[in-house]
Short mmCIF file of C-alpha atoms and ligand atoms in Angstrom, two decimals:
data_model
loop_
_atom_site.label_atom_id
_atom_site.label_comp_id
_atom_site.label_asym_id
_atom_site.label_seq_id
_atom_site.Cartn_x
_atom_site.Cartn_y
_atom_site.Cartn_z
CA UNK A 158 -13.01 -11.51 17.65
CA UNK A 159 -13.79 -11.17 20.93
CA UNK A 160 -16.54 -14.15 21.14
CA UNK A 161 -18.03 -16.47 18.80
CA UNK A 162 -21.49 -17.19 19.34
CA UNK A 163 -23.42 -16.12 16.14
CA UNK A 164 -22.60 -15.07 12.92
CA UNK A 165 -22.34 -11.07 13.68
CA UNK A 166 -19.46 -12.43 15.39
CA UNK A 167 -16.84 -12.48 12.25
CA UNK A 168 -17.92 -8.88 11.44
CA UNK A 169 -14.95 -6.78 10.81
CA UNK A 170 -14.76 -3.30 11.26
CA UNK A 171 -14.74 -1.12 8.08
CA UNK A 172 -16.74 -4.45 6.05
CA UNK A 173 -19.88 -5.25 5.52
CA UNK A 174 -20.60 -8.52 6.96
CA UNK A 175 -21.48 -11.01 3.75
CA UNK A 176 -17.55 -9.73 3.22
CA UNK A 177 -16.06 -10.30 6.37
CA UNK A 178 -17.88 -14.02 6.10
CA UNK A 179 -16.16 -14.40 2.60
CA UNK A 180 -12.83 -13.35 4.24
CA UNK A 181 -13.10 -16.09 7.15
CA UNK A 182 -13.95 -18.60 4.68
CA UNK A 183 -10.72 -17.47 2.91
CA UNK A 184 -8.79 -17.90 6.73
CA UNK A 185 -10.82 -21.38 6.58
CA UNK A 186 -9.97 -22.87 3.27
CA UNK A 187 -6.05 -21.52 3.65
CA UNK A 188 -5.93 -23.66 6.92
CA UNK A 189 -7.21 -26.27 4.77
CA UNK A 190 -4.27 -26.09 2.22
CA UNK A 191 -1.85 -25.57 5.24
CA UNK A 192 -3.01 -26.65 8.02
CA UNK A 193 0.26 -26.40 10.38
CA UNK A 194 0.68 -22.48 8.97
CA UNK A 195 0.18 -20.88 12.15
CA UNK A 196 1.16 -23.34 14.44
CA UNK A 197 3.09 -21.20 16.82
CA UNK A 198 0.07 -18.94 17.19
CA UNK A 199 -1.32 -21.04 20.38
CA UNK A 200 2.06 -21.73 21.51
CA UNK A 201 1.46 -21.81 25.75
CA UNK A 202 -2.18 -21.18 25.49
CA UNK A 203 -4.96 -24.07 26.30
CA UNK A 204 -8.17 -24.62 25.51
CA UNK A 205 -11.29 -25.79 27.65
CA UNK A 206 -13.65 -28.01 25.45
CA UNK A 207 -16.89 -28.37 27.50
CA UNK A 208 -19.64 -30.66 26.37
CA UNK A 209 -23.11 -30.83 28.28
CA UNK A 210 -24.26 -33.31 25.67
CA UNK A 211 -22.42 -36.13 23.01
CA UNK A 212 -20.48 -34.96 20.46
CA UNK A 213 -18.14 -36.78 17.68
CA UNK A 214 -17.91 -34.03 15.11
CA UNK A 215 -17.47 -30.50 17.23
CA UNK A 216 -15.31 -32.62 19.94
CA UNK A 217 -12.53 -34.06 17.70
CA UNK A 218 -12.57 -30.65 15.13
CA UNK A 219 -12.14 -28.59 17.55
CA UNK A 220 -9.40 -30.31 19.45
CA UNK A 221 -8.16 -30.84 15.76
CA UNK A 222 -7.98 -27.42 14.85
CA UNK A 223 -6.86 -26.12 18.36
CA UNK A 224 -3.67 -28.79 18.26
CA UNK A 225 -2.76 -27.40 14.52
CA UNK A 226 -2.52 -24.10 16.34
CA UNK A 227 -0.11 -24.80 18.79
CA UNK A 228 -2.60 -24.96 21.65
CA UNK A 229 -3.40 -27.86 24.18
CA UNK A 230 -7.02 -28.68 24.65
CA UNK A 231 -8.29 -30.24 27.13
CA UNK A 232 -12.02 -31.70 26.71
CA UNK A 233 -14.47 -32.47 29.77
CA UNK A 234 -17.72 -34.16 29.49
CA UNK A 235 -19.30 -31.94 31.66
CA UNK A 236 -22.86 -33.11 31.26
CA UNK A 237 -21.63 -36.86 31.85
CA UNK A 238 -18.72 -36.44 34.18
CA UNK A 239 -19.10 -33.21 36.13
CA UNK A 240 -20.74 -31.68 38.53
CA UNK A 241 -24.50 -30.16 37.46
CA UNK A 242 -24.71 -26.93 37.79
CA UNK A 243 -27.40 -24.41 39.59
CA UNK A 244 -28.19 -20.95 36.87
CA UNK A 245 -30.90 -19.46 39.29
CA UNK A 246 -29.14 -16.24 41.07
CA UNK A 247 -29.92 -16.40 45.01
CA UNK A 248 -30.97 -20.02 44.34
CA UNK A 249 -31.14 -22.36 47.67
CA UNK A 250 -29.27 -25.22 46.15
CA UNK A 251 -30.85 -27.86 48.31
CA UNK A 252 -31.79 -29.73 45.19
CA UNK A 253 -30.10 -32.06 42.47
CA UNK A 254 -27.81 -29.14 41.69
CA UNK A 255 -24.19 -29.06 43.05
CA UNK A 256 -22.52 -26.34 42.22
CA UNK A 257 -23.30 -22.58 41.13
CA UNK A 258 -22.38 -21.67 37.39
CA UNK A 259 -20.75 -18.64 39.23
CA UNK A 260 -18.61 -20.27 41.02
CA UNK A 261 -17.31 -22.84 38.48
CA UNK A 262 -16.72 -20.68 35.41
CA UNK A 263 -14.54 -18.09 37.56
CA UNK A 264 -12.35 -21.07 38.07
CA UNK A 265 -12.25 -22.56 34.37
CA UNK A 266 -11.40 -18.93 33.51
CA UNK A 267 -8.26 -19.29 35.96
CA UNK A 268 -7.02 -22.66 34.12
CA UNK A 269 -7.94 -22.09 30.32
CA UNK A 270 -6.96 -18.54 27.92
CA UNK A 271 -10.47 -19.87 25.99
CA UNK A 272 -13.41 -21.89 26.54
CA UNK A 273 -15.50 -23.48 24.22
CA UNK A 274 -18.87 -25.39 25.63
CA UNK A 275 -21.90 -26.92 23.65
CA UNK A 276 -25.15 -26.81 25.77
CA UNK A 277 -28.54 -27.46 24.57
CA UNK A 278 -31.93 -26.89 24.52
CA UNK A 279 -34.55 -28.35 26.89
CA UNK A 280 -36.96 -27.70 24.51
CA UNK A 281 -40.05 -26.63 27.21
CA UNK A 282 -38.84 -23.49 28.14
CA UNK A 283 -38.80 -21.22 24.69
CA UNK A 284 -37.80 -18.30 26.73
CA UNK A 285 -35.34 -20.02 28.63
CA UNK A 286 -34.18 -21.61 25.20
CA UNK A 287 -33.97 -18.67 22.69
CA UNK A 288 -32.79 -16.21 25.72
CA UNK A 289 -29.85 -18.83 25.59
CA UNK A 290 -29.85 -18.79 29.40
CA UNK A 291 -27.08 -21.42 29.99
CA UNK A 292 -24.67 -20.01 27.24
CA UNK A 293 -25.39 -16.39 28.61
CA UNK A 294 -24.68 -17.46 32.15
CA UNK A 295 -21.63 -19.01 31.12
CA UNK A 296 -20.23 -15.77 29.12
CA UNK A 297 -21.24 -13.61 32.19
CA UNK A 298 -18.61 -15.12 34.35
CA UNK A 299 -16.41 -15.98 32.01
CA UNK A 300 -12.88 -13.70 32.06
CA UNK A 301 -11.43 -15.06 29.14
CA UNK A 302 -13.39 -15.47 25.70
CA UNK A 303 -15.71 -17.79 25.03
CA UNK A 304 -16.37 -20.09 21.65
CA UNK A 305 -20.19 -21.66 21.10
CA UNK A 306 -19.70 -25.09 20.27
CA UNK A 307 -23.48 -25.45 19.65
CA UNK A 308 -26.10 -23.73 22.33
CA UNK A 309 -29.96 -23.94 22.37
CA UNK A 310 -31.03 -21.75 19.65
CA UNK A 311 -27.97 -21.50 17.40
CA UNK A 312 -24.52 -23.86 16.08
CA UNK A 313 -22.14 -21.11 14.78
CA UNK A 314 -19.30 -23.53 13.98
CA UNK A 315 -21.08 -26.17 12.01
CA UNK A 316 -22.87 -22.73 9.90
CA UNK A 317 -19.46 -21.52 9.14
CA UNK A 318 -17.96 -24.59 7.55
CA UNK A 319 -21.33 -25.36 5.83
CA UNK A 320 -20.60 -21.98 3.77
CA UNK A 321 -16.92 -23.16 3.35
CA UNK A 322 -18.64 -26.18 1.91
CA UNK A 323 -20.91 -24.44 -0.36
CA UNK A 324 -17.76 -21.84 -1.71
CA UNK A 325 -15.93 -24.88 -2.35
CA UNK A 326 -18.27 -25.98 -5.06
CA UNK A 327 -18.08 -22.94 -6.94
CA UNK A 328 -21.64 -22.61 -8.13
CA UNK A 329 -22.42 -19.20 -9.00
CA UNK A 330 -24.83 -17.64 -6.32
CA UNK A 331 -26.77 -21.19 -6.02
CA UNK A 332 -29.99 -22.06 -5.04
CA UNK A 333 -29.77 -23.34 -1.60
CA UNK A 334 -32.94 -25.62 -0.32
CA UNK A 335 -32.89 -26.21 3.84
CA UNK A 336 -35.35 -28.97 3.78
CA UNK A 337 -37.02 -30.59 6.81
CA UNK A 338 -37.10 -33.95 7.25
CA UNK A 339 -38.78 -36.49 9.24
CA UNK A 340 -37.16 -37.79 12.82
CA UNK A 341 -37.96 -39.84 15.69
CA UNK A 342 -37.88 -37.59 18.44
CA UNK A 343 -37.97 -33.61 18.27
CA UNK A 344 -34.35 -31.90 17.67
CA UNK A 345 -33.71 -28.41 18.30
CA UNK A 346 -33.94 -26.02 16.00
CA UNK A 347 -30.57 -24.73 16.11
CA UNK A 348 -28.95 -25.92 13.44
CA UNK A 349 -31.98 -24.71 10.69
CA UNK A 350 -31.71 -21.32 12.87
CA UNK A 351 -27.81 -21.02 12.60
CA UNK A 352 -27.53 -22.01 8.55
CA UNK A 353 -30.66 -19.85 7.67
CA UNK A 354 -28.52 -16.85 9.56
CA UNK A 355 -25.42 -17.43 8.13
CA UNK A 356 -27.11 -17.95 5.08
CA UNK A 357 -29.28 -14.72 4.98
CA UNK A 358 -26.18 -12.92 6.05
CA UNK A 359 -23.94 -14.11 3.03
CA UNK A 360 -24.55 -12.13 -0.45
CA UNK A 361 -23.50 -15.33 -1.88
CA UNK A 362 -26.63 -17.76 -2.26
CA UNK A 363 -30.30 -17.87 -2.26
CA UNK A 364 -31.94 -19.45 0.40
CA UNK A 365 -35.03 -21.24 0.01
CA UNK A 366 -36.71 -22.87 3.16
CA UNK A 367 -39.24 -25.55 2.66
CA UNK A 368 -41.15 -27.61 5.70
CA UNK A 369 -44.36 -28.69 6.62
CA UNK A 370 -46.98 -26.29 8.19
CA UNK A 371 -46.43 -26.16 11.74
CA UNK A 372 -42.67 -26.01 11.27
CA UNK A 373 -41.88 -22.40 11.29
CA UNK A 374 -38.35 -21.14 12.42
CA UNK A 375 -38.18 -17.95 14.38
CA UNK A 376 -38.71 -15.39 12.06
CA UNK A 377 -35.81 -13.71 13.47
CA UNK A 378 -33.86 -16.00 11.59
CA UNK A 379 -35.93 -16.71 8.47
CA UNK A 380 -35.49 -13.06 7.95
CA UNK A 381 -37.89 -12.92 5.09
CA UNK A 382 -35.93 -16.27 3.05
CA UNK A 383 -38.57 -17.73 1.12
CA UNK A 384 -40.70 -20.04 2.95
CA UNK A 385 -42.28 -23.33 0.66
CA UNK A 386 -44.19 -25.45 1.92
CA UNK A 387 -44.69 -27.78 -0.78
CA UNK A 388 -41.44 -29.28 -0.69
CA UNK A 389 -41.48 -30.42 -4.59
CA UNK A 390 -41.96 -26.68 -5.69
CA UNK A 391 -39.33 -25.87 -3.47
CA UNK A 392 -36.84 -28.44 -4.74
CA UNK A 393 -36.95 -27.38 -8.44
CA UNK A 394 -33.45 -26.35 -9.87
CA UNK A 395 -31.85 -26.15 -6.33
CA UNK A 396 -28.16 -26.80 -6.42
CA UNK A 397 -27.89 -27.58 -2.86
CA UNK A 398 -30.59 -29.29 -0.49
CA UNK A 399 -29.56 -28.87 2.94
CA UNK A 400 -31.31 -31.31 4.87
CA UNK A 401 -32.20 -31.47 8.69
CA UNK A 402 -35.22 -31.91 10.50
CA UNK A 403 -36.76 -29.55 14.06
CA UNK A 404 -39.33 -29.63 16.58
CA UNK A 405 -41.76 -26.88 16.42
CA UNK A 406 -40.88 -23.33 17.23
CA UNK A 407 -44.37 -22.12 17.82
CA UNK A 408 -46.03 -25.05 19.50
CA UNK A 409 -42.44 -25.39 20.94
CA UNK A 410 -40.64 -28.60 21.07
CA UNK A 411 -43.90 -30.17 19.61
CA UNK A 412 -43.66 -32.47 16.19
CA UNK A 413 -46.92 -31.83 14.86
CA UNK A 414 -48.42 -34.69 12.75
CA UNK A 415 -46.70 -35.05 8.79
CA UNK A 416 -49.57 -35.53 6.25
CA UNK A 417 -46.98 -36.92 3.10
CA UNK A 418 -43.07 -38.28 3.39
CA UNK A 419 -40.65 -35.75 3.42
CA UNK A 420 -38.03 -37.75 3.02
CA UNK A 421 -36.29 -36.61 -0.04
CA UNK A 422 -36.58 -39.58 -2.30
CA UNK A 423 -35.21 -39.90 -6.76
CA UNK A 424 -38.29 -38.37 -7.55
CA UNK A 425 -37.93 -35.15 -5.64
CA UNK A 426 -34.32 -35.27 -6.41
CA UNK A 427 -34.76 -35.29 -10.71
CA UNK A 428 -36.55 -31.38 -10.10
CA UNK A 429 -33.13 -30.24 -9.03
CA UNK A 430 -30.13 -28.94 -10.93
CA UNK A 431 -28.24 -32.36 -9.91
CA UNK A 432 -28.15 -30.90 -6.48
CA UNK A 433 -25.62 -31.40 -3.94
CA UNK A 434 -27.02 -32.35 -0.68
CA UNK A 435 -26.10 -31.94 2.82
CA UNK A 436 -26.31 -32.81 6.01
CA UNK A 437 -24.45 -31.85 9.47
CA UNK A 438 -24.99 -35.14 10.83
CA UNK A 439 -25.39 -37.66 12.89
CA UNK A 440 -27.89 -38.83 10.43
CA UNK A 441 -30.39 -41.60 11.20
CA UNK A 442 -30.88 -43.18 7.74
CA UNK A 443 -33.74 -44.08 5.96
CA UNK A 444 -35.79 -41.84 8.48
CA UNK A 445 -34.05 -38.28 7.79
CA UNK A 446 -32.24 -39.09 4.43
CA UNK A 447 -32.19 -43.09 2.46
CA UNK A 448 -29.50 -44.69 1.91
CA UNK A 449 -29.70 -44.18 -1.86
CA UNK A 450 -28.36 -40.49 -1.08
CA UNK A 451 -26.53 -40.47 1.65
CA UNK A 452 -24.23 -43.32 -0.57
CA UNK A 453 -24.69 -41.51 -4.06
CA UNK A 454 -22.34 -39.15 -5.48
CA UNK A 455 -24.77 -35.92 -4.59
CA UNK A 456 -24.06 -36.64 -0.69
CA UNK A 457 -21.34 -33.84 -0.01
CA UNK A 458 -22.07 -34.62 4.10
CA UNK A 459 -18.12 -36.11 4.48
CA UNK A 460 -16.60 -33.16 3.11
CA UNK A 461 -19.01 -31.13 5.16
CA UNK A 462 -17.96 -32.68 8.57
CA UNK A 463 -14.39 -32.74 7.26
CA UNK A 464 -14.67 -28.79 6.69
CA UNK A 465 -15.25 -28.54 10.88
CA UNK A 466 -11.44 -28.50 11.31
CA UNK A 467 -11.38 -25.47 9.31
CA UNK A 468 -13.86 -23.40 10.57
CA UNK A 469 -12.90 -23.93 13.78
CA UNK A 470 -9.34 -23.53 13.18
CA UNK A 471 -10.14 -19.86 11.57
CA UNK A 472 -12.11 -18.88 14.08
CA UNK A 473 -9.78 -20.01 16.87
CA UNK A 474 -7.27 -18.30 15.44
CA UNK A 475 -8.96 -15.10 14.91
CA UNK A 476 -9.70 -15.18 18.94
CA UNK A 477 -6.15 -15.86 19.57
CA UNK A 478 -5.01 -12.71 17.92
CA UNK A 479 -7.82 -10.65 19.42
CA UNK A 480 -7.07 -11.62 22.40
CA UNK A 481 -3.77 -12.56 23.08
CA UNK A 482 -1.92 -9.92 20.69
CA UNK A 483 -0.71 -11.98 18.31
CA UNK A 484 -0.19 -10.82 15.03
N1 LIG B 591 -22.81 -31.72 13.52
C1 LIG B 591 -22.44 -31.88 14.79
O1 LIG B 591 -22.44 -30.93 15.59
O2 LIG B 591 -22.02 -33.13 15.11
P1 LIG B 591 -21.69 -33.64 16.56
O3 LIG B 591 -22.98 -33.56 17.37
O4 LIG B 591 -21.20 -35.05 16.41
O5 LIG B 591 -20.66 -32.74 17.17
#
């Protein structure tokens, strides 16, 4: 693995990729069992974590996973604490920006064998966005490899141990419903993106996608899922309501106006097979899910977050020995 920045990422050679997904999940749920097994694997070799916005889950799994490796990370609030950075080639940086992306990746490269950075979407821009500008840049000058921690279109990481999550429950090819739900403010789209990728990609559930009108992923990613928009139909006998809420993609960054709740209440919940639901949190409750579910025995969204260490300790792993030789 010479990257991870999207799900085409795991692919190994001579397997299709729904297989090489089940066989990183395997990686993933063996580091679970044993987490110090290959903790000689990252002996001398350190880590860059780089966020450009908060964190709580991605920063401590990561470092988690990196540590039960062997390796030393070192984490930087970049957005907070560093210096902002200029993307525009042959840009006269007489502005707010301080330093060139080209000059200060070179240099990360020179202290850290990987990097990992989260960036973000600025949700005006939906070519800048979904052309992943920042995370592109960053690759481009990067000489060692480079992990996604989350970028403006797409969160690998949290996609991988949400299918850990769902194997773990050993339902037979379930029903999976990615539900919108109501928020304050608009949210990127990258985490509905990234699961409904993954998702599509793995022979191993259905995927069902329910929202209201005017909430359309990128088709790109939808990839010809089932798209509900009646969020009751869509509900009946799923086994697993993954729930998240997005800004617009068309009308981009918008949050066109909600005619009925979307909340998932009891109600919408009795049409499902006792479903499972999830969430990749932060959560704000009682806007995107009540607290009737997020404290009831179908909330899985603990052992979700918990399944982060995992995932990232696979895939770390994986660019270790692509990398670095070891076996
Ligand atoms: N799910 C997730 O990425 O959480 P954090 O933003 O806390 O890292």
């Amino acid at each position: 693995m010479k990257k991870f920045t999207a799900v085409d990422d795991v692919s190994v050679p001579g397997l299709g990729l729904s297989q090489s997904i089940d066989l990183m999940i395997e990686k993933a749920l063996a580091y679970k069992q044993d987490p110090w097994r290959d903790m000689g694997l990252g002996a001398r070799r350190r880590i860059g974590i780089l966020f450009l916005n908060p964190s709580l889950r991605t920063r401590m799994s990561t470092q988690i996973a990196a540590e039960q490796l062997g390796m030393k990370p070192v984490v930087f609030n970049i957005g907070s604490e560093g210096w902002s950075w200029e993307l525009e080639e042959g840009a006269i940086m007489s502005g707010t920006s301080v330093e060139h992306i080209k000059d200060a990746v070179p240099v990360l490269s020179q202290y850290f064998d990987v990097l990992a950075i989260r960036t973000f979407p600025g949700l005006e821009d939906r070519l800048s966005d979904y052309t992943e500008t920042v995370l592109n840049s960053f690759i481009k000058y990067a000489t060692v490899p480079v992990l996604s921690l989350e970028s403006a279109t797409l969160h690998p990481l949290q996609s991988f141990a949400d299918l850990v999550t769902i194997k773990e429950l050993a339902i037979r090819r379930p029903k999976v419903v990615l539900s919108w739900a109501p928020h304050i403010k608009p949210l990127p789209q990258c985490v509905a993106n990234s699961f409904a990728q993954w998702a599509n990609a793995w022979d191993e559930v259905d995927l069902v996608i329910t929202h209201p009108e005017g909430y359309e992923l990128a088709p790109e990613f939808v990839q010809g899922a089932p798209v509900i928009y009646n969020q009751l139909e869509a509900l009946e006998n799923a086994d697993i309501v993954y729930v998240k809420n997005w800004s617009a993609y068309g009308d981009y960054g918008a949050m066109p106006e909600v005619a009925n709740d979307w909340m998932l209440d009891e109600a919408a919940m009795a049409l499902t097979n006792k479903a499972k639901v999830m969430h990749c949190l932060p959560v704000r409750r009682n806007v995107e899910l009540s607290d009737f579910i997020l404290d009831g025995a179908s909330s899985i969204v603990t052992r979700q977050a918990a399944n982060r260490v995992w995932a990232a300790q696979a895939v770390l792993a994986e660019i270790l020995k692509s990398n670095y030789g070891a076996d």
